[in-house]
Amino acid sequence: MPDKIELLGIGLTVFSPIFATLSYILLSNIPLTALGIGLTVLGLTILLTPQHPVPKETVQTFIRSSCENLETLLEATGAFMKATYFPSNGKVYAYIPVTREQNIVMEDVVKNVGNLISKSGRSLGLIIVPPASELLKNSVGEGAGYDAVASEILVEASEVVESVKVVESDSTIVLEIFRPRVDINFSRFRTVMGSLPTSIAAQAAAIKYSKPVQVLDESFEGNRIISRLKVLEWTGTPYT
């Protein structure tokens, strides 16, 4: 039976996305929407952090439920371009463009951390804390290579996949992810954030290299996900 912490995670994961979506669609209230998104991420982090043995199917059910509501929120805001993950003060955030014209550079995006909306000229986007961001605080050891970091966060800390292999070439990272245990099948979420394992891997890369990171593409081959990440410069604009 889930303990109090797990029940809290379940409650936040189920109800916070609904709260955020209604706040945005019905009330057009940005602060309440931001609160709902933050509570959703907190709930997901609690569920993804192993504390006591919890049936895998139960965790997956609540994660999928939360992602379904996040999918609704992304659709409500019209987001369709790729998110860019970036670090700030030891945490990872995701910048999600909501307008086609993106002339804002990432070093200006990071200045807007703490606000849900980032705006510069005609560039408009959301800044959110993505799922599993909190897990990265204790998973990136000093001196550890990215392959070790990716394995720690994906396999050990979150138990999202069975194993992962990493190949790095200049600013491109290729991941071969084996047997995902937790993933979502919502097209908008995947288009913007990437699959859940790839999203978490991109967050880990952003923390490891202290630079913005974007998911270039993914392919799904049976029980494998092949993902390509791009490490960006702070003076660059978000890829679309």
Tab-separated table of C-alpha atoms in Angstrom:
chain	number	residue	atom	x	y	z
A	1	MET	CA	0.000	0.000	0.000
A	2	PRO	CA	1.431	3.448	-0.890
A	3	ASP	CA	2.732	5.493	2.058
A	4	LYS	CA	1.868	9.145	2.705
A	5	ILE	CA	4.634	10.462	0.429
A	6	GLU	CA	3.515	8.244	-2.441
A	7	LEU	CA	-0.119	9.243	-1.920
A	8	LEU	CA	0.964	12.880	-2.076
A	9	GLY	CA	2.758	12.204	-5.362
A	10	ILE	CA	-0.305	10.447	-6.773
A	11	GLY	CA	-2.598	13.292	-5.721
A	12	LEU	CA	-0.383	15.999	-7.190
A	13	THR	CA	0.135	14.055	-10.420
A	14	VAL	CA	-3.573	13.505	-11.004
A	15	PHE	CA	-5.088	16.835	-9.972
A	16	SER	CA	-2.387	19.464	-10.670
A	17	PRO	CA	-2.442	19.161	-14.498
A	18	ILE	CA	-6.219	19.551	-14.451
A	19	PHE	CA	-5.845	22.635	-12.259
A	20	ALA	CA	-3.191	24.097	-14.588
A	21	THR	CA	-5.224	23.418	-17.718
A	22	LEU	CA	-8.404	24.963	-16.312
A	23	SER	CA	-6.457	27.969	-15.000
A	24	TYR	CA	-5.080	28.627	-18.481
A	25	ILE	CA	-8.136	27.854	-20.613
A	26	LEU	CA	-10.958	29.157	-18.416
A	27	LEU	CA	-9.293	31.840	-16.295
A	28	SER	CA	-6.311	32.869	-18.465
A	29	ASN	CA	-4.469	33.125	-15.157
A	30	ILE	CA	-0.722	32.703	-15.744
A	31	PRO	CA	0.344	32.539	-12.044
A	32	LEU	CA	-2.188	29.795	-11.285
A	33	THR	CA	-1.176	27.935	-14.450
A	34	ALA	CA	2.478	28.102	-13.391
A	35	LEU	CA	1.534	26.817	-9.925
A	36	GLY	CA	-0.318	23.885	-11.451
A	37	ILE	CA	2.627	22.982	-13.693
A	38	GLY	CA	5.051	23.193	-10.766
A	39	LEU	CA	2.886	20.923	-8.601
A	40	THR	CA	2.592	18.445	-11.482
A	41	VAL	CA	6.366	18.226	-11.792
A	42	LEU	CA	6.656	17.764	-8.035
A	43	GLY	CA	4.141	14.910	-8.125
A	44	LEU	CA	5.967	13.208	-11.011
A	45	THR	CA	9.297	13.573	-9.218
A	46	ILE	CA	7.888	11.902	-6.108
A	47	LEU	CA	6.523	9.004	-8.154
A	48	LEU	CA	9.731	8.594	-10.171
A	49	THR	CA	11.911	8.524	-7.059
A	50	PRO	CA	12.029	4.952	-5.673
A	51	GLN	CA	11.331	5.019	-1.927
A	52	HIS	CA	9.643	1.681	-1.298
A	53	PRO	CA	8.825	-1.070	-3.794
A	54	VAL	CA	5.829	0.214	-5.737
A	55	PRO	CA	4.173	-1.802	-8.510
A	56	LYS	CA	5.601	-0.588	-11.801
A	57	GLU	CA	2.167	-0.666	-13.406
A	58	THR	CA	0.797	1.718	-10.758
A	59	VAL	CA	3.569	4.270	-11.318
A	60	GLN	CA	3.159	4.064	-15.093
A	61	THR	CA	-0.599	4.602	-14.843
A	62	PHE	CA	-0.257	7.860	-12.913
A	63	ILE	CA	2.603	9.128	-15.083
A	64	ARG	CA	0.561	8.519	-18.227
A	65	SER	CA	-2.432	10.250	-16.632
A	66	SER	CA	-0.310	13.293	-15.825
A	67	CYS	CA	1.264	13.402	-19.285
A	68	GLU	CA	-2.196	13.230	-20.858
A	69	ASN	CA	-3.153	16.397	-19.005
A	70	LEU	CA	0.158	18.036	-19.920
A	71	GLU	CA	-0.614	17.115	-23.525
A	72	THR	CA	-3.856	19.073	-23.194
A	73	LEU	CA	-1.969	22.057	-21.791
A	74	LEU	CA	0.532	22.009	-24.688
A	75	GLU	CA	-2.346	21.887	-27.157
A	76	ALA	CA	-4.106	24.738	-25.372
A	77	THR	CA	-1.030	26.958	-25.691
A	78	GLY	CA	-0.492	25.942	-29.309
A	79	ALA	CA	3.023	24.657	-28.619
A	80	PHE	CA	4.388	22.509	-31.441
A	81	MET	CA	8.115	23.286	-31.748
A	82	LYS	CA	10.861	21.424	-29.919
A	83	ALA	CA	11.675	22.275	-26.330
A	84	THR	CA	15.184	23.348	-25.385
A	85	TYR	CA	16.411	22.092	-22.006
A	86	PHE	CA	18.767	24.369	-20.115
A	87	PRO	CA	20.352	24.528	-16.640
A	88	SER	CA	19.998	27.342	-14.127
A	89	ASN	CA	21.132	27.322	-10.503
A	90	GLY	CA	21.468	23.548	-10.376
A	91	LYS	CA	18.055	22.808	-11.899
A	92	VAL	CA	16.896	22.064	-15.421
A	93	TYR	CA	14.185	24.010	-17.212
A	94	ALA	CA	12.572	23.622	-20.618
A	95	TYR	CA	11.927	26.532	-22.974
A	96	ILE	CA	8.981	25.771	-25.263
A	97	PRO	CA	8.416	28.165	-28.192
A	98	VAL	CA	4.785	29.084	-28.864
A	99	THR	CA	5.425	31.416	-31.815
A	100	ARG	CA	7.114	30.512	-35.092
A	101	GLU	CA	9.550	33.419	-35.038
A	102	GLN	CA	12.309	32.679	-32.530
A	103	ASN	CA	15.081	35.284	-32.566
A	104	ILE	CA	15.642	35.135	-28.813
A	105	VAL	CA	18.999	33.707	-27.723
A	106	MET	CA	19.231	31.194	-24.904
A	107	GLU	CA	21.264	33.487	-22.659
A	108	ASP	CA	18.230	35.807	-22.663
A	109	VAL	CA	15.818	32.931	-22.035
A	110	VAL	CA	17.649	31.978	-18.831
A	111	LYS	CA	17.154	35.513	-17.509
A	112	ASN	CA	13.404	34.803	-17.454
A	113	VAL	CA	13.636	31.777	-15.163
A	114	GLY	CA	10.933	32.120	-12.539
A	115	ASN	CA	8.401	33.370	-15.077
A	116	LEU	CA	6.101	31.078	-17.021
A	117	ILE	CA	6.278	33.319	-20.097
A	118	SER	CA	9.482	34.388	-21.847
A	119	LYS	CA	9.095	37.185	-24.405
A	120	SER	CA	11.625	39.050	-26.534
A	121	GLY	CA	10.438	40.964	-29.587
A	122	ARG	CA	8.216	38.564	-31.503
A	123	SER	CA	9.625	35.532	-29.683
A	124	LEU	CA	7.235	34.033	-27.163
A	125	GLY	CA	7.678	30.824	-25.194
A	126	LEU	CA	6.941	28.945	-21.979
A	127	ILE	CA	9.525	28.116	-19.320
A	128	ILE	CA	8.625	25.024	-17.307
A	129	VAL	CA	10.376	22.583	-14.978
A	130	PRO	CA	10.264	19.231	-16.811
A	131	PRO	CA	9.622	15.843	-15.167
A	132	ALA	CA	12.617	14.337	-13.306
A	133	SER	CA	14.446	17.664	-12.983
A	134	GLU	CA	14.706	17.237	-9.213
A	135	LEU	CA	16.248	13.773	-9.582
A	136	LEU	CA	19.283	15.252	-11.346
A	137	LYS	CA	20.455	17.088	-8.240
A	138	ASN	CA	21.887	13.894	-6.743
A	139	SER	CA	22.667	12.032	-9.964
A	140	VAL	CA	25.414	14.163	-11.521
A	141	GLY	CA	28.649	13.429	-9.682
A	142	GLU	CA	31.751	15.547	-10.147
A	143	GLY	CA	34.062	14.080	-12.760
A	144	ALA	CA	31.524	11.538	-14.008
A	145	GLY	CA	31.181	11.185	-17.775
A	146	TYR	CA	27.863	11.738	-19.479
A	147	ASP	CA	27.444	8.008	-20.110
A	148	ALA	CA	27.625	7.375	-16.353
A	149	VAL	CA	25.254	10.263	-15.641
A	150	ALA	CA	22.704	9.039	-18.202
A	151	SER	CA	22.840	5.514	-16.802
A	152	GLU	CA	22.471	6.739	-13.231
A	153	ILE	CA	19.416	8.891	-13.899
A	154	LEU	CA	17.638	6.636	-16.414
A	155	VAL	CA	18.408	3.202	-14.971
A	156	GLU	CA	19.125	3.664	-11.259
A	157	ALA	CA	17.432	6.827	-10.015
A	158	SER	CA	14.225	6.790	-12.047
A	159	GLU	CA	14.098	3.144	-13.230
A	160	VAL	CA	12.643	4.410	-16.509
A	161	VAL	CA	14.694	2.097	-18.771
A	162	GLU	CA	16.613	-1.157	-18.488
A	163	SER	CA	19.901	0.138	-19.915
A	164	VAL	CA	21.400	2.874	-22.097
A	165	LYS	CA	24.458	3.292	-24.339
A	166	VAL	CA	25.964	6.663	-25.247
A	167	VAL	CA	28.125	7.805	-28.182
A	168	GLU	CA	29.356	11.413	-28.254
A	169	SER	CA	30.670	13.250	-31.311
A	170	ASP	CA	31.459	16.951	-30.985
A	171	SER	CA	28.181	18.605	-29.954
A	172	THR	CA	25.976	15.644	-30.881
A	173	ILE	CA	25.031	12.846	-28.474
A	174	VAL	CA	23.521	9.567	-29.693
A	175	LEU	CA	21.731	7.388	-27.162
A	176	GLU	CA	20.622	3.800	-27.599
A	177	ILE	CA	17.951	3.230	-24.972
A	178	PHE	CA	16.956	-0.365	-24.251
A	179	ARG	CA	13.587	-1.578	-22.992
A	180	PRO	CA	11.815	1.575	-21.775
A	181	ARG	CA	9.805	0.769	-18.658
A	182	VAL	CA	7.963	4.084	-18.485
A	183	ASP	CA	7.001	6.106	-21.548
A	184	ILE	CA	4.049	8.011	-22.967
A	185	ASN	CA	2.355	7.879	-26.350
A	186	PHE	CA	0.953	11.391	-26.583
A	187	SER	CA	1.950	12.912	-29.915
A	188	ARG	CA	2.093	16.555	-28.793
A	189	PHE	CA	4.191	15.737	-25.733
A	190	ARG	CA	6.603	13.648	-27.820
A	191	THR	CA	6.830	16.278	-30.550
A	192	VAL	CA	7.667	19.052	-28.091
A	193	MET	CA	9.469	17.302	-25.218
A	194	GLY	CA	10.582	14.026	-26.785
A	195	SER	CA	9.766	10.610	-25.343
A	196	LEU	CA	10.012	10.470	-21.556
A	197	PRO	CA	13.384	8.594	-21.515
A	198	THR	CA	14.870	10.949	-24.114
A	199	SER	CA	13.535	13.996	-22.295
A	200	ILE	CA	15.241	12.859	-19.091
A	201	ALA	CA	18.469	12.134	-21.001
A	202	ALA	CA	18.411	15.651	-22.473
A	203	GLN	CA	17.944	17.123	-19.008
A	204	ALA	CA	20.938	15.148	-17.761
A	205	ALA	CA	23.056	16.459	-20.658
A	206	ALA	CA	22.035	20.057	-19.903
A	207	ILE	CA	23.187	19.672	-16.298
A	208	LYS	CA	26.353	17.779	-17.205
A	209	TYR	CA	27.575	20.240	-19.854
A	210	SER	CA	26.021	23.394	-18.343
A	211	LYS	CA	24.585	24.252	-21.757
A	212	PRO	CA	21.224	24.210	-23.539
A	213	VAL	CA	20.299	20.868	-25.108
A	214	GLN	CA	17.654	19.940	-27.642
A	215	VAL	CA	16.307	16.628	-28.918
A	216	LEU	CA	17.138	16.468	-32.624
A	217	ASP	CA	15.238	13.297	-33.452
A	218	GLU	CA	14.230	9.854	-32.220
A	219	SER	CA	13.539	6.498	-33.829
A	220	PHE	CA	11.689	3.606	-32.233
A	221	GLU	CA	12.856	0.116	-33.122
A	222	GLY	CA	11.113	-2.610	-31.166
A	223	ASN	CA	12.357	-2.368	-27.579
A	224	ARG	CA	14.914	0.324	-28.442
A	225	ILE	CA	14.846	4.086	-28.773
A	226	ILE	CA	17.630	5.730	-30.772
A	227	SER	CA	17.850	9.402	-29.798
A	228	ARG	CA	20.052	12.237	-30.999
A	229	LEU	CA	20.668	15.254	-28.791
A	230	LYS	CA	22.323	18.545	-29.740
A	231	VAL	CA	24.324	20.573	-27.228
A	232	LEU	CA	23.763	24.255	-28.072
A	233	GLU	CA	25.631	27.434	-27.227
A	234	TRP	CA	24.134	30.091	-24.977
A	235	THR	CA	24.467	32.657	-27.768
A	236	GLY	CA	22.413	30.510	-30.147
A	237	THR	CA	18.670	30.665	-30.827
A	238	PRO	CA	16.420	27.664	-30.145
A	239	TYR	CA	16.323	25.217	-33.022
A	240	THR	CA	12.859	24.638	-34.427
